Amino acid sequence: MPALSVNTLTPPFWTRTTLAWLTLLVVAVLVYVLGLDGQYVPTNGDELVYTHIARLTAASGHWLPLVSELDHMRNTKPPLLFWQAMVAGDWGQHWRMAALRTPSVIYTLLTALAVGWTLQRMTRDVRRALLGACIYLAFFCTFRFGRTFLTSAPETFWLSLPVFMLLWWSLTHHPATARPPAVTHSGSQPTALGWLAHAGFGLAMGLGLAYKSFALVVPAAATLWCAQLMMLPRWRWTDALAISLKVGASAVLAVAIFSLWFVLDPDPLAVWQEFVVGENAGKMSNSAGYWQTALFGGGFSIWAQLLGYAQNAGLLVFVVLGLMLLGLQRLWRLKRQPLGAQPVDLWLVLIWLGVWLLVFTLPSQRSARYLIPAMPALAIVLALFWQRIGRGWFMPSLLLCCLFIGYLGRIAWAEHALGIGSSLELGLTLAAVGVGLALVLAGFVKPGWTRACTLAATLAVFAVFGLTTQPLNGPAGLYDKQLTQSLTGQHLAVPSSFNGQFERFEFLLPGNRFTPYDGDARNALPAADNKLELQRLLATHDAVVWLQTRDEAEHPLCAPECRVLGSRWEVKGRHQGGEITLANLWYPQQWLFRREWLVTRATNPAHAAATPANQTPAK
């Protein structure tokens, strides 16, 4: 197996190809900023749970203990995540989703920068560096969890930093085409990493643990340990012992930083019960039986976890599968080649991928999300072997991009038909759709452009998604500003069908008190039952946020006995069986969008001035 070729001469920077890759990277950064304050960015419901805890903790005026109104959902994550939001939101003074999410975007871009810098050091090719950064930003797991208020972005940065530092150190002290691991070679042995460097590793890992969990010290420390053993020019037990002691000290320091939570929290017993026992130890047990789940557990099985990296890649899934096949072919040829024919830095990256995958096949609860901190390594390997992956692996990804871009364009058109958004917003979205489809076509027609167009089309999908949802962040998807300013201090019943989902109304109708009820369940009930429920909610609350059911069209069920203060369009996230069929799939206006009314009793004088004089009650 020939060694990976590395350029010995630095290519000129200001070439058309380099500028094209730089332009694509700038576009990727803009895509990550687009719609950052939006309600419908790709995420999951946990984001609102974390937001809820951060807001109430900030309102308490104290860093600890964490505060929550949700049962058994208080110490769900270490406090550093919530402190980040409290500072970004200025302790509740600027409580906007864009402010809370901005730190995640910064962490993600810093990780992309580290990927690019590492590739530049490995290959001395700026274009390869830009390619790697774009690949990392094109992963769907990065787009989904790398810009929302979740833990993946900061934990990925801090847990990756020691490995990046080890890679940079290796590239400084070893030739670019380094000798095989564990094989004696001529020349002086480079100075081993000392205790101070490992203290830095421990500090970085500790910050990563303080965002997510102490359990992540296992894959993080194991990666450092295996990588440094592999770098030894000859296997000696004294060197292995020294590395073990230093990495062990790094791990102890990291866990000590995490353990400050117990020292600083006034209720450490609750932290132990809720986080250590509930959130972590529970993932090592399974009522169905460990081996039953491991072998036959479907999405939680070992076999599904082996495809976790491909799953995290999203639209690049087929490209990752092609890389995996290429790797298997090269492993098969190893019997004819020296084990260390590849550069030492490549082995470091492969160890990074392998250790995280191995560790997270062990818990009974397996998820591709647990592999996210190793995705920078996957971006590096993809960039290194980008041209060696067969063109046929890129074609299915291009086809997927075409389908997503086309359908998102159809959703944008349906939005506009409902009166959501302006003609300018529709025009911008359709222009992005046209660019995305042109990239797909160019990738199919021009073989030399296929790889680059696949990456650009993937980012185009993200851009079209952001532009499609942008009108829902405008007047059509928000309550009137004058209404939200006048409606404060009220007790509102709001729909909430998932953990902490009611927290979104802190951004839509801030300054009020909310009581959740199951809104999505109402859609399957008869109109008479829904009308009785709405009447009950109106009798016990100052106002009710009511989601449109199948029996409602222009007005809520309570009309004309109730008063509509305002309305907005809402995207339906959960659907009943039979709501989406092949017959109506092309008509998302029939099943994707619904009205949300803010209603109160017609005789309620408290809201006489709530409806702006120049606002017509929503239909």
XYZ file of C-alpha atoms in Angstrom:
619
model
C 0.000 0.000 0.000
C 1.675 3.248 -1.047
C 2.036 5.958 1.530
C -0.287 8.915 1.340
C 1.375 11.488 -0.866
C 2.123 14.853 0.696
C 3.068 17.924 -1.281
C 6.615 19.035 -0.602
C 6.074 22.418 -2.231
C 3.359 24.770 -1.074
C 0.961 25.485 -3.964
C 0.283 29.157 -4.717
C -2.544 30.459 -2.601
C -4.207 32.905 -4.969
C -5.436 30.479 -7.580
C -8.967 30.183 -8.910
C -9.396 26.789 -7.262
C -8.267 28.096 -3.889
C -10.530 31.129 -4.142
C -13.444 28.865 -5.061
C -12.894 26.742 -1.934
C -12.480 29.874 0.176
C -15.749 31.231 -1.217
C -17.512 27.972 -0.362
C -16.187 28.158 3.201
C -17.465 31.740 3.559
C -20.860 30.599 2.265
C -20.854 27.766 4.829
C -20.190 30.240 7.642
C -23.045 32.459 6.433
C -25.354 29.434 6.292
C -24.549 28.675 9.928
C -25.471 32.238 10.911
C -28.644 32.311 8.785
C -31.772 31.979 10.893
C -29.849 31.585 14.134
C -32.736 33.188 16.031
C -35.305 31.025 14.282
C -37.898 28.713 15.762
C -37.379 25.929 13.249
C -33.648 25.317 13.043
C -32.712 21.605 12.994
C -32.465 20.594 16.642
C -34.323 18.443 19.137
C -36.619 19.147 22.048
C -33.823 19.018 24.605
C -32.686 22.473 23.561
C -35.781 23.988 25.175
C -35.234 21.942 28.345
C -31.735 23.396 28.675
C -33.054 26.872 27.890
C -35.676 26.492 30.613
C -33.084 25.525 33.226
C -30.721 28.320 32.206
C -33.474 30.957 32.334
C -34.749 29.979 35.773
C -31.223 29.686 37.160
C -30.440 33.171 35.839
C -33.687 34.461 37.392
C -32.576 33.084 40.759
C -29.560 35.399 40.700
C -27.179 32.557 41.622
C -24.846 30.331 39.622
C -25.935 27.268 41.605
C -28.028 25.307 42.282
C -29.612 24.788 38.901
C -33.336 25.567 38.879
C -36.135 23.864 36.947
C -39.911 23.469 37.089
C -39.706 20.118 35.277
C -39.795 16.985 37.405
C -36.539 14.998 37.333
C -35.039 17.421 34.783
C -32.836 19.812 36.720
C -29.310 18.454 36.971
C -29.457 17.011 33.467
C -26.128 18.468 32.349
C -23.153 20.029 34.169
C -23.509 23.727 34.991
C -20.996 25.111 32.478
C -23.548 24.737 29.677
C -26.127 26.757 31.600
C -23.603 29.337 32.764
C -22.695 29.904 29.135
C -26.326 30.713 28.322
C -26.741 32.898 31.405
C -23.754 35.017 30.413
C -24.704 35.101 26.702
C -28.249 36.144 27.632
C -26.977 38.776 30.099
C -28.767 37.043 32.992
C -32.110 37.314 31.223
C -31.765 40.888 29.981
C -31.209 39.832 26.350
C -32.943 36.471 26.313
C -33.012 35.620 22.617
C -32.247 32.333 20.925
C -29.611 33.986 18.747
C -27.701 35.079 21.857
C -27.937 31.629 23.432
C -26.840 29.858 20.247
C -23.978 32.146 19.244
C -21.401 30.466 21.550
C -22.157 27.113 19.888
C -21.526 28.584 16.435
C -18.234 30.070 17.636
C -17.136 26.707 19.037
C -18.111 24.982 15.769
C -16.189 27.444 13.622
C -13.142 27.115 15.879
C -13.288 23.330 15.433
C -13.565 23.757 11.656
C -10.538 26.070 11.830
C -8.606 23.394 13.751
C -9.527 20.801 11.105
C -8.302 23.101 8.340
C -5.098 24.054 10.162
C -4.294 20.393 10.817
C -4.769 19.494 7.156
C -2.618 22.403 6.077
C 0.140 21.165 8.368
C -0.261 17.589 7.112
C -0.380 18.321 3.396
C 1.014 21.857 3.031
C -1.979 22.460 0.768
C -4.337 25.328 1.581
C -6.958 23.917 -0.744
C -7.012 20.638 1.164
C -7.333 22.616 4.391
C -10.328 24.568 3.071
C -11.856 21.318 1.814
C -11.596 19.732 5.267
C -13.218 22.715 6.987
C -16.080 22.668 4.457
C -16.569 18.914 4.918
C -16.833 19.317 8.677
C -19.447 22.064 8.303
C -21.343 19.953 5.756
C -21.954 17.106 8.203
C -25.605 17.151 9.230
C -24.730 16.380 12.850
C -22.532 19.492 12.880
C -25.296 21.616 11.361
C -27.916 20.205 13.718
C -26.008 20.144 16.999
C -23.182 22.562 16.242
C -25.169 25.787 16.276
C -28.098 25.213 18.623
C -28.022 25.566 22.398
C -26.864 22.013 23.059
C -23.665 20.473 24.363
C -22.170 18.986 21.191
C -20.314 22.052 19.890
C -18.402 23.015 23.063
C -17.722 19.433 24.108
C -16.424 18.601 20.614
C -14.035 21.539 20.672
C -12.588 20.939 24.134
C -12.324 17.157 23.821
C -10.776 17.467 20.353
C -8.246 20.101 21.354
C -5.787 17.687 23.070
C -5.755 15.431 20.007
C -5.232 18.407 17.718
C -2.361 19.563 19.934
C -0.850 16.078 19.800
C -1.173 16.075 16.015
C 0.467 19.489 15.698
C 3.283 18.387 17.989
C 3.785 15.237 15.938
C 3.866 17.190 12.687
C 6.488 19.509 14.172
C 8.787 16.774 15.509
C 8.358 14.102 12.834
C 8.934 14.195 9.070
C 5.812 14.485 6.952
C 6.233 10.882 5.785
C 6.878 9.579 9.275
C 8.342 6.206 10.137
C 6.163 3.224 11.058
C 4.916 3.101 14.623
C 6.787 0.867 17.065
C 9.649 0.353 14.594
C 13.189 1.441 15.389
C 14.555 4.095 13.054
C 17.724 6.031 12.780
C 18.070 9.538 14.134
C 17.409 11.065 17.498
C 14.161 10.403 19.276
C 12.021 13.548 19.606
C 11.421 14.888 23.060
C 8.368 13.262 24.651
C 5.460 15.390 25.739
C 6.010 16.464 29.327
C 3.874 16.915 32.386
C 3.027 20.520 31.544
C 1.573 19.508 28.169
C -0.491 16.806 29.857
C -1.730 19.348 32.380
C -2.990 21.340 29.406
C -4.636 18.195 28.045
C -6.331 17.647 31.398
C -7.576 21.238 31.541
C -9.080 21.002 28.035
C -10.695 17.638 28.766
C -12.020 18.955 32.071
C -13.798 21.815 30.317
C -15.298 19.294 27.891
C -16.520 17.153 30.785
C -17.956 20.252 32.492
C -20.173 20.719 29.433
C -21.390 17.134 29.104
C -20.371 14.319 31.448
C -17.478 12.875 33.442
C -17.922 9.625 31.449
C -16.358 11.204 28.366
C -12.975 11.103 30.084
C -12.781 7.433 29.047
C -12.688 7.880 25.236
C -10.794 11.180 25.470
C -8.005 9.797 27.686
C -7.909 6.449 25.857
C -7.376 8.276 22.557
C -4.418 10.213 23.984
C -2.940 7.071 25.536
C -3.215 4.907 22.408
C -1.960 7.687 20.140
C 1.164 8.331 22.203
C 1.944 4.615 22.492
C 1.672 4.348 18.734
C 4.155 7.218 18.329
C 6.895 5.424 20.289
C 9.884 4.639 18.017
C 10.410 1.401 19.966
C 8.263 -0.418 22.512
C 9.781 -0.162 25.992
C 7.860 -0.684 29.185
C 9.434 2.382 30.815
C 8.146 4.654 28.040
C 4.716 3.025 28.159
C 4.588 3.474 31.930
C 5.590 7.141 31.662
C 2.870 7.786 29.071
C 0.306 5.935 31.201
C 1.162 8.013 34.265
C 0.970 11.299 32.375
C -2.320 10.473 30.646
C -3.670 9.200 33.963
C -2.749 12.511 35.569
C -4.545 14.344 32.734
C -7.645 12.228 33.324
C -7.543 12.836 37.089
C -7.232 16.599 36.521
C -10.148 16.524 34.070
C -12.397 14.632 36.494
C -11.301 16.987 39.291
C -12.459 19.974 37.244
C -15.811 18.265 36.657
C -16.042 17.402 40.373
C -15.994 21.085 41.303
C -19.713 20.879 40.597
C -20.144 18.824 43.784
C -18.049 21.296 45.761
C -19.835 24.416 44.537
C -23.414 23.116 44.452
C -25.265 23.557 47.758
C -27.120 20.259 47.140
C -24.444 17.746 46.022
C -26.672 14.775 46.907
C -29.204 15.880 44.291
C -26.393 16.162 41.732
C -25.335 12.613 42.531
C -28.850 11.168 42.322
C -30.062 13.092 39.272
C -26.919 13.273 37.143
C -24.518 10.504 38.119
C -27.114 7.833 38.887
C -30.005 8.930 36.693
C -28.291 10.397 33.621
C -25.166 8.224 33.414
C -25.356 4.967 35.351
C -28.791 4.266 33.891
C -27.316 4.093 30.401
C -25.284 1.035 31.344
C -28.358 -1.080 32.130
C -31.223 -2.346 30.009
C -34.414 -4.150 30.982
C -34.364 -6.136 27.732
C -30.949 -7.610 28.505
C -27.548 -6.323 27.468
C -26.758 -8.846 24.732
C -30.323 -8.872 23.437
C -30.076 -5.144 22.802
C -26.475 -5.260 21.621
C -27.133 -7.874 18.954
C -30.817 -7.431 18.098
C -31.668 -3.955 19.388
C -32.214 -2.303 16.028
C -31.068 1.311 16.291
C -29.432 0.588 19.666
C -27.477 -2.440 18.446
C -23.733 -2.663 17.931
C -24.314 -3.062 14.183
C -26.178 0.247 13.994
C -23.445 1.936 16.017
C -20.819 0.744 13.550
C -22.553 2.968 10.998
C -22.744 5.893 13.422
C -20.168 7.998 11.574
C -22.023 7.530 8.292
C -25.304 8.423 9.984
C -23.809 11.601 11.439
C -22.569 12.633 8.001
C -26.144 13.157 6.788
C -26.250 13.848 3.065
C -22.624 12.723 2.774
C -23.549 9.262 4.056
C -22.681 7.513 0.782
C -19.324 9.292 0.586
C -18.496 8.023 4.086
C -19.553 4.514 3.085
C -17.218 4.772 0.095
C -14.408 5.830 2.427
C -15.125 2.855 4.698
C -14.963 0.458 1.731
C -11.703 2.038 0.599
C -10.308 1.554 4.090
C -11.329 -2.108 4.174
C -9.649 -2.695 0.821
C -6.428 -1.145 2.097
C -6.557 -3.165 5.315
C -6.839 -6.323 3.214
C -3.601 -5.396 1.470
C -1.718 -4.765 4.713
C -0.405 -8.339 4.754
C 1.810 -7.380 1.798
C 2.857 -3.990 3.146
C 4.684 -2.749 6.266
C 2.262 -1.831 9.038
C 3.581 1.689 9.281
C 3.645 2.621 5.596
C 1.259 5.475 6.290
C 2.305 8.721 8.024
C 2.134 8.749 11.796
C -0.319 11.654 11.774
C -2.786 9.603 9.734
C -2.516 6.785 12.251
C -3.270 9.282 15.027
C -6.483 10.345 13.299
C -7.547 6.739 12.693
C -6.931 5.914 16.366
C -9.117 8.891 17.284
C -11.965 7.472 15.191
C -11.468 3.886 16.346
C -11.262 4.534 20.082
C -14.454 6.608 20.212
C -16.323 4.016 18.166
C -15.077 1.157 20.344
C -15.912 2.887 23.638
C -19.446 3.770 22.606
C -20.337 0.273 21.477
C -20.104 -0.778 25.149
C -23.033 1.073 26.846
C -26.441 -0.542 26.493
C -27.804 2.787 25.214
C -26.001 3.506 21.955
C -26.421 6.538 19.750
C -24.579 8.058 16.818
C -24.676 11.345 18.724
C -22.067 10.004 21.137
C -19.580 9.880 18.243
C -19.908 13.581 17.393
C -16.679 14.583 19.227
C -14.761 12.364 16.771
C -16.351 13.853 13.637
C -13.430 16.304 13.147
C -11.234 13.235 12.635
C -13.645 11.930 9.994
C -13.496 15.288 8.185
C -9.689 15.067 8.124
C -9.660 11.527 6.716
C -12.296 12.394 4.110
C -10.280 15.402 2.978
C -7.109 13.308 2.707
C -8.761 10.607 0.577
C -11.340 12.820 -1.156
C -10.029 12.169 -4.664
C -9.546 8.442 -4.044
C -13.173 7.761 -3.177
C -14.935 6.580 -6.317
C -17.161 9.070 -8.128
C -20.038 6.601 -7.875
C -20.245 7.202 -4.117
C -20.879 10.906 -4.677
C -23.722 10.452 -7.161
C -26.332 9.161 -4.648
C -25.511 12.099 -2.359
C -26.071 14.470 -5.272
C -29.426 12.813 -5.929
C -30.424 13.220 -2.276
C -29.464 16.893 -2.433
C -31.602 17.308 -5.536
C -34.653 15.790 -3.820
C -34.261 17.886 -0.670
C -33.620 21.136 -2.536
C -36.579 20.594 -4.844
C -38.998 19.724 -2.066
C -37.873 22.583 0.163
C -38.545 24.872 -2.775
C -42.047 23.418 -3.022
C -42.616 24.111 0.700
C -41.479 27.707 0.194
C -43.972 28.080 -2.654
C -46.774 26.676 -0.495
C -45.830 29.075 2.305
C -46.166 32.018 -0.005
C -49.538 30.760 -1.247
C -50.765 30.835 2.370
C -49.598 34.405 2.771
C -46.522 33.507 4.806
C -43.602 35.717 3.881
C -43.028 38.283 1.170
C -42.399 37.932 -2.548
C -38.794 38.960 -1.924
C -38.312 36.111 0.546
C -39.807 33.655 -1.927
C -37.589 35.024 -4.671
C -34.440 34.607 -2.583
C -35.415 31.058 -1.688
C -36.155 30.107 -5.289
C -32.858 31.665 -6.367
C -31.048 29.464 -3.828
C -33.032 26.484 -5.129
C -31.895 27.309 -8.663
C -28.254 27.531 -7.595
C -28.522 24.253 -5.690
C -30.091 22.402 -8.621
C -27.471 23.860 -10.968
C -24.754 22.471 -8.697
C -26.418 19.066 -8.778
C -26.669 19.149 -12.567
C -23.049 20.235 -12.922
C -21.964 17.407 -10.626
C -23.779 14.869 -12.766
C -22.605 16.244 -16.117
C -18.981 17.129 -15.334
C -17.074 14.202 -13.749
C -14.268 16.485 -12.637
C -16.728 18.649 -10.699
C -18.725 15.854 -9.052
C -16.925 15.852 -5.704
C -16.857 19.613 -5.241
C -20.460 19.990 -6.411
C -21.603 17.328 -3.932
C -20.144 19.305 -1.058
C -21.508 22.605 -2.367
C -24.966 21.089 -2.969
C -25.029 19.749 0.602
C -24.411 23.235 1.947
C -27.033 24.510 -0.520
C -29.595 22.224 1.147
C -28.816 23.875 4.493
C -29.098 27.331 2.902
C -32.431 26.570 1.228
C -33.756 25.163 4.500
C -32.794 28.352 6.311
C -34.382 30.554 3.659
C -37.541 28.426 3.567
C -38.096 28.754 7.314
C -37.067 32.422 7.479
C -40.594 33.785 6.741
C -41.843 31.938 9.847
C -39.498 34.105 11.905
C -41.219 37.223 10.578
C -44.693 38.711 11.150
C -46.501 35.569 9.962
C -44.787 33.381 12.558
C -44.771 35.834 15.474
C -47.382 37.645 17.500
C -47.777 41.368 16.975
C -45.091 43.319 18.836
C -47.613 45.706 20.355
C -49.609 42.734 21.641
C -46.600 41.086 23.262
C -45.649 44.370 24.943
C -49.130 44.918 26.362
C -49.744 41.306 27.409
C -47.551 40.798 30.462
C -47.973 39.170 33.842
C -50.836 36.960 32.644
C -51.515 33.280 33.269
C -51.600 31.542 29.880
C -52.373 27.944 28.948
C -50.000 26.874 26.178
C -49.642 23.687 24.112
C -46.694 21.467 24.993
C -46.416 17.892 23.773
C -42.749 17.252 24.548
C -40.277 17.916 27.357
C -40.022 21.638 27.973
C -41.724 22.545 24.691
C -43.736 25.239 26.469
C -40.465 27.140 26.952
C -40.696 28.466 23.378
C -43.387 30.881 24.543
C -40.786 32.662 26.661
C -39.543 33.988 23.317
C -42.976 34.431 21.695
C -44.929 35.907 24.636
C -42.319 36.885 27.224
C -43.203 38.159 30.669
C -46.135 35.803 31.345
C -46.767 32.655 33.371
C -47.408 29.471 31.372
C -49.243 26.259 32.163
C -48.742 23.514 29.564
C -51.363 21.187 28.137
C -51.052 18.502 25.453
C -51.827 20.349 22.229
C -51.034 17.703 19.630
C -53.319 15.150 21.284
C -56.320 17.425 20.661
C -56.182 16.893 16.895
C -57.378 13.283 17.136
C -60.404 14.107 19.337
C -63.927 15.041 18.228
C -64.792 18.720 17.913
C -67.166 18.559 20.863
C -64.428 17.333 23.207
C -62.012 19.961 21.979
C -64.590 22.699 22.454
C -65.212 21.602 26.039
C -61.467 21.516 26.723
C -60.987 24.990 25.267
C -63.855 26.326 27.384
C -62.296 24.762 30.478
C -58.915 26.319 29.747
C -60.499 29.721 29.125
C -62.348 29.524 32.433
C -59.180 28.827 34.423
C -56.623 31.016 32.608
C -56.348 34.612 31.490
C -55.775 33.488 27.901
C -55.165 30.308 25.929
C -52.789 29.570 23.062
C -54.844 27.178 20.954
C -53.543 25.101 18.037
C -55.791 24.597 15.035
C -57.424 21.161 14.953
C -58.861 19.262 11.998
C -62.337 20.686 12.674
C -61.240 24.331 12.601
C -60.527 26.522 9.617
C -60.916 30.300 9.867
C -61.833 30.584 13.552
C -61.182 28.701 16.790
C -63.905 26.455 18.202
C -64.802 28.949 20.921
C -65.842 31.720 18.492
C -67.830 33.904 18.852
C -67.931 33.426 22.654
C -64.177 34.107 22.861
C -61.959 36.920 21.707
C -58.980 36.386 19.388
C -56.118 38.615 20.527
C -53.680 37.494 17.858
C -52.543 34.599 15.739
C -49.553 33.221 13.927
C -48.636 30.340 11.633
C -47.016 27.300 13.214
C -45.250 24.295 11.690
C -46.734 20.997 12.746
C -44.007 18.731 14.062
C -45.989 15.596 14.932
C -48.609 13.984 12.735
C -51.314 11.400 13.234
C -51.402 8.267 11.095
C -52.893 8.932 7.678
C -52.331 12.705 7.742
C -49.512 12.480 5.210
C -50.192 10.345 2.130
C -48.858 10.062 -1.397
C -51.902 12.003 -2.558
C -51.152 15.087 -0.463
C -47.368 14.826 -0.174
C -46.915 17.512 -2.833
C -49.311 19.835 -0.977
C -47.591 20.630 2.345
C -50.087 23.414 3.011
C -52.598 20.645 3.827
C -50.573 18.995 6.595
C -47.450 21.009 7.471
C -48.816 24.406 8.500
C -51.532 25.287 10.974
C -52.812 28.340 12.776
C -52.147 29.138 16.378
C -54.598 31.505 18.079
C -54.199 33.492 21.278
C -57.724 33.676 22.675
C -59.393 34.941 25.827
C -62.914 35.144 27.205
C -65.022 37.708 25.357
C -66.046 39.261 28.686
C -62.517 39.452 30.108
C -61.845 43.171 30.720
C -58.163 42.519 31.441
C -57.561 42.115 27.712
C -59.686 44.962 26.440
C -56.584 46.888 25.507
C -54.496 43.892 24.522
C -55.513 43.864 20.860
C -53.857 46.742 18.990
C -56.370 49.157 17.573
C -55.015 48.762 14.045
C -54.911 44.957 14.171
C -57.675 42.837 12.751
C -58.294 39.666 14.778
C -56.805 36.695 12.976
C -58.946 34.516 10.839
